[in-house]
Each structure stands twice: as C-alpha cells, then as structure tokens.
C-alpha cells in the first residue's frame, strides 16, 4: 500500500467526540449503572453533594477521553480505493473500508458545526452496523468530493456486471419531490411508539418517583380535590389519576419533540433511481440511497395512524438489519404520508402498484380455525371459569371476551394476503399482514436470500405448510398455505434469486 498520507480532522471535531461519547454513555452505560443509581437514591444521605462530585468526575473523564480520542484519530483515502481509520485510546483500532463495501455516503450538518461550515461525512458499510466510518468536522466541499469519488468508483466497477436484460427501463430521469410540513411530522410522534418507550425507560425508577411524587404532588392534589369536590369522589384516587394523565401527556409531547428533531423540514427527492433526503432540527442529515440497494419497501398503518388517515413508508437496506430503530439515521423513512402521497411514491418506484386495488390471495381457512380455538375459545373458557369462582364477575364476561377475541382473530386472519406480479421482466411479491392496522411489504423476488417451510403433524395431515422468505433486511412469513402452493412459491423464488445476476448489495 503506497502513498499513505494520514490526515487529522478539524480541532472543532473535539466537540463531536464529546457529544458522541456522552450520548453513548447515556444510551449504553446508564442502564448498567441502574443498580448504583437506585442505591444512591435510596441509601445516600447527602445526595446533592455526592451527586455534584459524581457529575464533576464524569465530565472531567469525558473531556479527557474525548481529547485523547481526537489526538489518536487519523484517516486516509488510499490509492487502493480504501478508507483507512486509526482510532482508539486504550484499544487502538484500524478500520479498512473498501469503496465497494460502502452502501451510502451521507453528510450531516450538526447545529454546532453550521456556523463553521463543517459537516460529518458518514460511510455506511453494507450489511454491517459496526463498520460505519465517520469523518467528523470536515468541510462540506471535501465531504462532497469524497462522496462523488466513492460513488463514481462503485459505478465504474459495477457497470460491467449489469446485464442488458436487467437494465432499469423506468423513466428515472424525471425528478420527483416530496416535502412534509412540520405539522404533519408532529403527527408521527403520535403514531410512533416513542411515548411507550419513554414510559418503559422510566419503569426502573417508578417506585422511587412515586414515593417522591406522593410526598410533593399527590398529597397536595388530594388536599386540593378534597376542598373542591368534597365527598363527591375519592380525592386520593382522583389525584393519582390526574398525575398519571400528566405523565402520559408529557411522554406524548416528548415523542412529538423527538419526531420534530429527527424529521424537521423533511424534504425528499427521487431522480435517476436514487433517493436524496434532507431532514433534522439539531442535525441536518443528508441521506442518499440507491433504489436498487433497497431490499424491500414497507407501507404500514397502526391504530393511531388509521385514525389520522396516515401511513409510514420505510425502505429497508442490507445495512439496516431489518429493524427501524437499529440504524435510524441511515434508514430511509417517509414518516407520515396520506393516501395520495403513498400512491405518488409507489408510482415513482413501482408504476404497477396500487396497494388498495391488488387482488390478494388469502391463506387457508385452517389458520382461522386454529387461532379461534387457541387464542379465543381456550382463554375465554378459562376466564369464564374464573368468573364462576368470583363473587363479583358473571360467566357472561367469558362470552364477551370470546366475542372480542374472535373479532381480533378474524381481523388478523383476513389481513394475511400475498400477491405476485411481473412487470417489464421483473418479478415482485407483495405481502400483507396486520390486525387492527395493516402492513404491506414489497420486494423483488431475486433479492431473497433463502426460503424455508414448516409444518406440524396436523398441518401435514391437512397438506398445509407455513412459508418464510429470508431477506437481507427481515423475514416475510406466510402461514398455512397448501403444500403445493408453498412449494411453488419456494421453487420460483429460489429460481429468481439464483438466475438473476444483478447485485443488490
């Protein structure tokens, strides 16, 4: 390896390292310290003094470690078309990332770099979360130059591998735009599960918090309600209920705030088979994604989204690991779209796709019978038995529970569906699932990695199989198909994966 010239990043990158390691401590380290925090809150007498000492030590340690990390951080773009990184403090590492392994080159502009004209250049390695390379505090011009260099090399190397029959004949020269108002982005905070995650994060501290709140808040609320409503209601219960409502409202507001921080001033452009998305409040994040590298498209609508008449569309890549939250900044998400916008995006990607008009084939009715017995009848009989032994409940509640569970089981069964389509020599699969909400997953069959089927003893007697298709970003499941149909889908999917020579990484 010749002509290696190691370079430093800007001294302002020290701010990035400080914030980066502070975030990692909060994200990964704070949960390991939960037992110590509980002991501190419950046992330590002079909490203010020792808390200040602990915070001072942590801040000094963070600054020293970040500075040492900055001093040891070096990078180089080699003549062999590789990105080299030397980093680490106690454990020195060298990361070598070939241009061909780079999935995306993304540019982010944190708020603290904006006045300086600096950005973070992120090299997203295909199929590996841990091998992401970041060059913090480089100029915008340098980051753009590196991105063009990497993408141009990849296009040159992969040009010979493309077969004439697999050329994309879609009219990708046209430029398409999609912009979301911040009012719409705020709705994603209501649709997402961030509020539930916020409440779950507070669960370990709930007992300590309740003791504190009982002393500071609940007792005062109880006295207030006692004076205002007198004997009409239980003042203590009303005070606790009011506090719980406030906690839920705060969690929802935090969820909305996190959505705005992530997707503020959302702008999406699609041209030449590539997405370019710009969004973010504290950090303007530029994400570039080639549509050919997208493993599958998921269109989903949960209960809240259904009430709001909105959908979320996500493009899964090999590096996203199949989970929305695994690499949130590197995954392409269209957070909140109405029906017209969803159809608009579908026309960009799949001109043939109208997910509301597709004639989905259902799974076998045996799934409904099995789930009705296992998830509706048996739990309802057990509940009815408990009602008979109770003095306050009647067996009629068992009947009501059976009716409710039966409706949910039927909704889940009716949502299952699959549809295969051929368009311009390409074969696609569309799979539907859900219960109260709905989810559609669309992908080209040649991107399947493997398939397998399972069947129980009773399923074999009925000549039924459950089918699973493994993608680079998740698993698609179809329960209770006929053996003949399941084998047909498996054989055709594997044929497409083995015969199509296009690269999807």
PDB file of N, CA, C and O in Angstrom, residues 301 306 356 360-363 409-418 431-440:
ATOM      1  N   UNK A 301     -49.550   0.982   8.679  1.00  0.00           N
ATOM      2  CA  UNK A 301     -50.515   1.878   9.304  1.00  0.00           C
ATOM      3  C   UNK A 301     -51.003   1.225  10.593  1.00  0.00           C
ATOM      4  O   UNK A 301     -51.688   0.210  10.553  1.00  0.00           O
ATOM      5  N   UNK A 306     -54.238   4.988  11.584  1.00  0.00           N
ATOM      6  CA  UNK A 306     -55.520   4.762  10.908  1.00  0.00           C
ATOM      7  C   UNK A 306     -56.521   5.848  11.273  1.00  0.00           C
ATOM      8  O   UNK A 306     -57.289   6.311  10.415  1.00  0.00           O
ATOM      9  N   UNK A 356     -54.144  -0.598  -2.748  1.00  0.00           N
ATOM     10  CA  UNK A 356     -55.553  -0.670  -2.377  1.00  0.00           C
ATOM     11  C   UNK A 356     -56.365  -1.503  -3.368  1.00  0.00           C
ATOM     12  O   UNK A 356     -57.458  -1.968  -3.055  1.00  0.00           O
ATOM     13  N   UNK A 360     -55.399  -9.643  -3.454  1.00  0.00           N
ATOM     14  CA  UNK A 360     -54.584 -10.522  -2.628  1.00  0.00           C
ATOM     15  C   UNK A 360     -55.225 -11.901  -2.484  1.00  0.00           C
ATOM     16  O   UNK A 360     -56.453 -12.025  -2.363  1.00  0.00           O
ATOM     17  N   UNK A 361     -54.374 -12.909  -2.490  1.00  0.00           N
ATOM     18  CA  UNK A 361     -54.832 -14.267  -2.202  1.00  0.00           C
ATOM     19  C   UNK A 361     -54.711 -14.516  -0.705  1.00  0.00           C
ATOM     20  O   UNK A 361     -53.700 -14.170  -0.094  1.00  0.00           O
ATOM     21  N   UNK A 362     -55.716 -15.125  -0.134  1.00  0.00           N
ATOM     22  CA  UNK A 362     -55.719 -15.373   1.303  1.00  0.00           C
ATOM     23  C   UNK A 362     -55.015 -16.670   1.646  1.00  0.00           C
ATOM     24  O   UNK A 362     -54.851 -17.555   0.790  1.00  0.00           O
ATOM     25  N   UNK A 363     -54.622 -16.767   2.899  1.00  0.00           N
ATOM     26  CA  UNK A 363     -54.102 -18.031   3.403  1.00  0.00           C
ATOM     27  C   UNK A 363     -55.281 -18.955   3.676  1.00  0.00           C
ATOM     28  O   UNK A 363     -56.446 -18.547   3.628  1.00  0.00           O
ATOM     29  N   UNK A 409     -59.064 -12.211  16.202  1.00  0.00           N
ATOM     30  CA  UNK A 409     -58.517 -13.349  15.447  1.00  0.00           C
ATOM     31  C   UNK A 409     -58.936 -13.275  13.990  1.00  0.00           C
ATOM     32  O   UNK A 409     -58.125 -13.506  13.074  1.00  0.00           O
ATOM     33  N   UNK A 410     -60.201 -12.926  13.739  1.00  0.00           N
ATOM     34  CA  UNK A 410     -60.666 -12.844  12.349  1.00  0.00           C
ATOM     35  C   UNK A 410     -59.985 -11.696  11.601  1.00  0.00           C
ATOM     36  O   UNK A 410     -59.630 -11.838  10.426  1.00  0.00           O
ATOM     37  N   UNK A 411     -59.793 -10.567  12.287  1.00  0.00           N
ATOM     38  CA  UNK A 411     -59.106  -9.449  11.641  1.00  0.00           C
ATOM     39  C   UNK A 411     -57.688  -9.829  11.249  1.00  0.00           C
ATOM     40  O   UNK A 411     -57.219  -9.502  10.156  1.00  0.00           O
ATOM     41  N   UNK A 412     -56.991 -10.539  12.151  1.00  0.00           N
ATOM     42  CA  UNK A 412     -55.635 -10.979  11.841  1.00  0.00           C
ATOM     43  C   UNK A 412     -55.619 -11.943  10.663  1.00  0.00           C
ATOM     44  O   UNK A 412     -54.771 -11.836   9.769  1.00  0.00           O
ATOM     45  N   UNK A 413     -56.560 -12.872  10.639  1.00  0.00           N
ATOM     46  CA  UNK A 413     -56.640 -13.838   9.530  1.00  0.00           C
ATOM     47  C   UNK A 413     -56.946 -13.136   8.208  1.00  0.00           C
ATOM     48  O   UNK A 413     -56.332 -13.421   7.172  1.00  0.00           O
ATOM     49  N   UNK A 414     -57.895 -12.205   8.234  1.00  0.00           N
ATOM     50  CA  UNK A 414     -58.301 -11.539   6.996  1.00  0.00           C
ATOM     51  C   UNK A 414     -57.220 -10.625   6.446  1.00  0.00           C
ATOM     52  O   UNK A 414     -57.204 -10.324   5.248  1.00  0.00           O
ATOM     53  N   UNK A 415     -56.311 -10.157   7.316  1.00  0.00           N
ATOM     54  CA  UNK A 415     -55.235  -9.280   6.838  1.00  0.00           C
ATOM     55  C   UNK A 415     -54.178 -10.048   6.041  1.00  0.00           C
ATOM     56  O   UNK A 415     -53.519  -9.479   5.176  1.00  0.00           O
ATOM     57  N   UNK A 416     -53.960 -11.312   6.369  1.00  0.00           N
ATOM     58  CA  UNK A 416     -52.935 -12.080   5.666  1.00  0.00           C
ATOM     59  C   UNK A 416     -53.296 -12.207   4.194  1.00  0.00           C
ATOM     60  O   UNK A 416     -54.418 -12.592   3.832  1.00  0.00           O
ATOM     61  N   UNK A 417     -52.333 -11.859   3.336  1.00  0.00           N
ATOM     62  CA  UNK A 417     -52.547 -11.990   1.903  1.00  0.00           C
ATOM     63  C   UNK A 417     -51.242 -11.864   1.149  1.00  0.00           C
ATOM     64  O   UNK A 417     -50.260 -11.309   1.660  1.00  0.00           O
ATOM     65  N   UNK A 418     -51.212 -12.393  -0.061  1.00  0.00           N
ATOM     66  CA  UNK A 418     -49.997 -12.307  -0.884  1.00  0.00           C
ATOM     67  C   UNK A 418     -50.393 -12.104  -2.334  1.00  0.00           C
ATOM     68  O   UNK A 418     -51.478 -12.484  -2.776  1.00  0.00           O
ATOM     69  N   UNK A 431     -46.735  -8.663   0.205  1.00  0.00           N
ATOM     70  CA  UNK A 431     -47.255  -9.460   1.312  1.00  0.00           C
ATOM     71  C   UNK A 431     -47.937  -8.524   2.306  1.00  0.00           C
ATOM     72  O   UNK A 431     -47.372  -7.497   2.696  1.00  0.00           O
ATOM     73  N   UNK A 432     -49.141  -8.917   2.705  1.00  0.00           N
ATOM     74  CA  UNK A 432     -49.935  -8.102   3.610  1.00  0.00           C
ATOM     75  C   UNK A 432     -50.150  -8.838   4.930  1.00  0.00           C
ATOM     76  O   UNK A 432     -50.361 -10.047   4.954  1.00  0.00           O
ATOM     77  N   UNK A 433     -50.116  -8.074   6.035  1.00  0.00           N
ATOM     78  CA  UNK A 433     -50.376  -8.645   7.356  1.00  0.00           C
ATOM     79  C   UNK A 433     -50.886  -7.527   8.261  1.00  0.00           C
ATOM     80  O   UNK A 433     -50.907  -6.358   7.879  1.00  0.00           O
ATOM     81  N   UNK A 434     -51.274  -7.895   9.483  1.00  0.00           N
ATOM     82  CA  UNK A 434     -51.756  -6.907  10.427  1.00  0.00           C
ATOM     83  C   UNK A 434     -52.932  -7.432  11.230  1.00  0.00           C
ATOM     84  O   UNK A 434     -53.317  -8.600  11.151  1.00  0.00           O
ATOM     85  N   UNK A 435     -53.539  -6.540  12.007  1.00  0.00           N
ATOM     86  CA  UNK A 435     -54.741  -6.877  12.762  1.00  0.00           C
ATOM     87  C   UNK A 435     -55.681  -5.683  12.705  1.00  0.00           C
ATOM     88  O   UNK A 435     -56.518  -5.583  11.824  1.00  0.00           O
ATOM     89  N   UNK A 436     -55.525  -4.758  13.637  1.00  0.00           N
ATOM     90  CA  UNK A 436     -56.286  -3.507  13.552  1.00  0.00           C
ATOM     91  C   UNK A 436     -55.644  -2.589  12.520  1.00  0.00           C
ATOM     92  O   UNK A 436     -56.312  -1.911  11.759  1.00  0.00           O
ATOM     93  N   UNK A 437     -54.312  -2.575  12.516  1.00  0.00           N
ATOM     94  CA  UNK A 437     -53.574  -1.861  11.487  1.00  0.00           C
ATOM     95  C   UNK A 437     -53.256  -2.799  10.340  1.00  0.00           C
ATOM     96  O   UNK A 437     -53.755  -3.927  10.251  1.00  0.00           O
ATOM     97  N   UNK A 438     -52.416  -2.346   9.424  1.00  0.00           N
ATOM     98  CA  UNK A 438     -52.065  -3.155   8.265  1.00  0.00           C
ATOM     99  C   UNK A 438     -50.639  -2.831   7.847  1.00  0.00           C
ATOM    100  O   UNK A 438     -50.144  -1.719   8.080  1.00  0.00           O
ATOM    101  N   UNK A 439     -49.966  -3.815   7.253  1.00  0.00           N
ATOM    102  CA  UNK A 439     -48.602  -3.621   6.756  1.00  0.00           C
ATOM    103  C   UNK A 439     -48.460  -4.328   5.422  1.00  0.00           C
ATOM    104  O   UNK A 439     -48.877  -5.474   5.252  1.00  0.00           O
ATOM    105  N   UNK A 440     -47.868  -3.616   4.453  1.00  0.00           N
ATOM    106  CA  UNK A 440     -47.566  -4.183   3.149  1.00  0.00           C
ATOM    107  C   UNK A 440     -46.042  -4.192   2.974  1.00  0.00           C
ATOM    108  O   UNK A 440     -45.391  -3.177   3.195  1.00  0.00           O
TER     109      UNK A 440
END
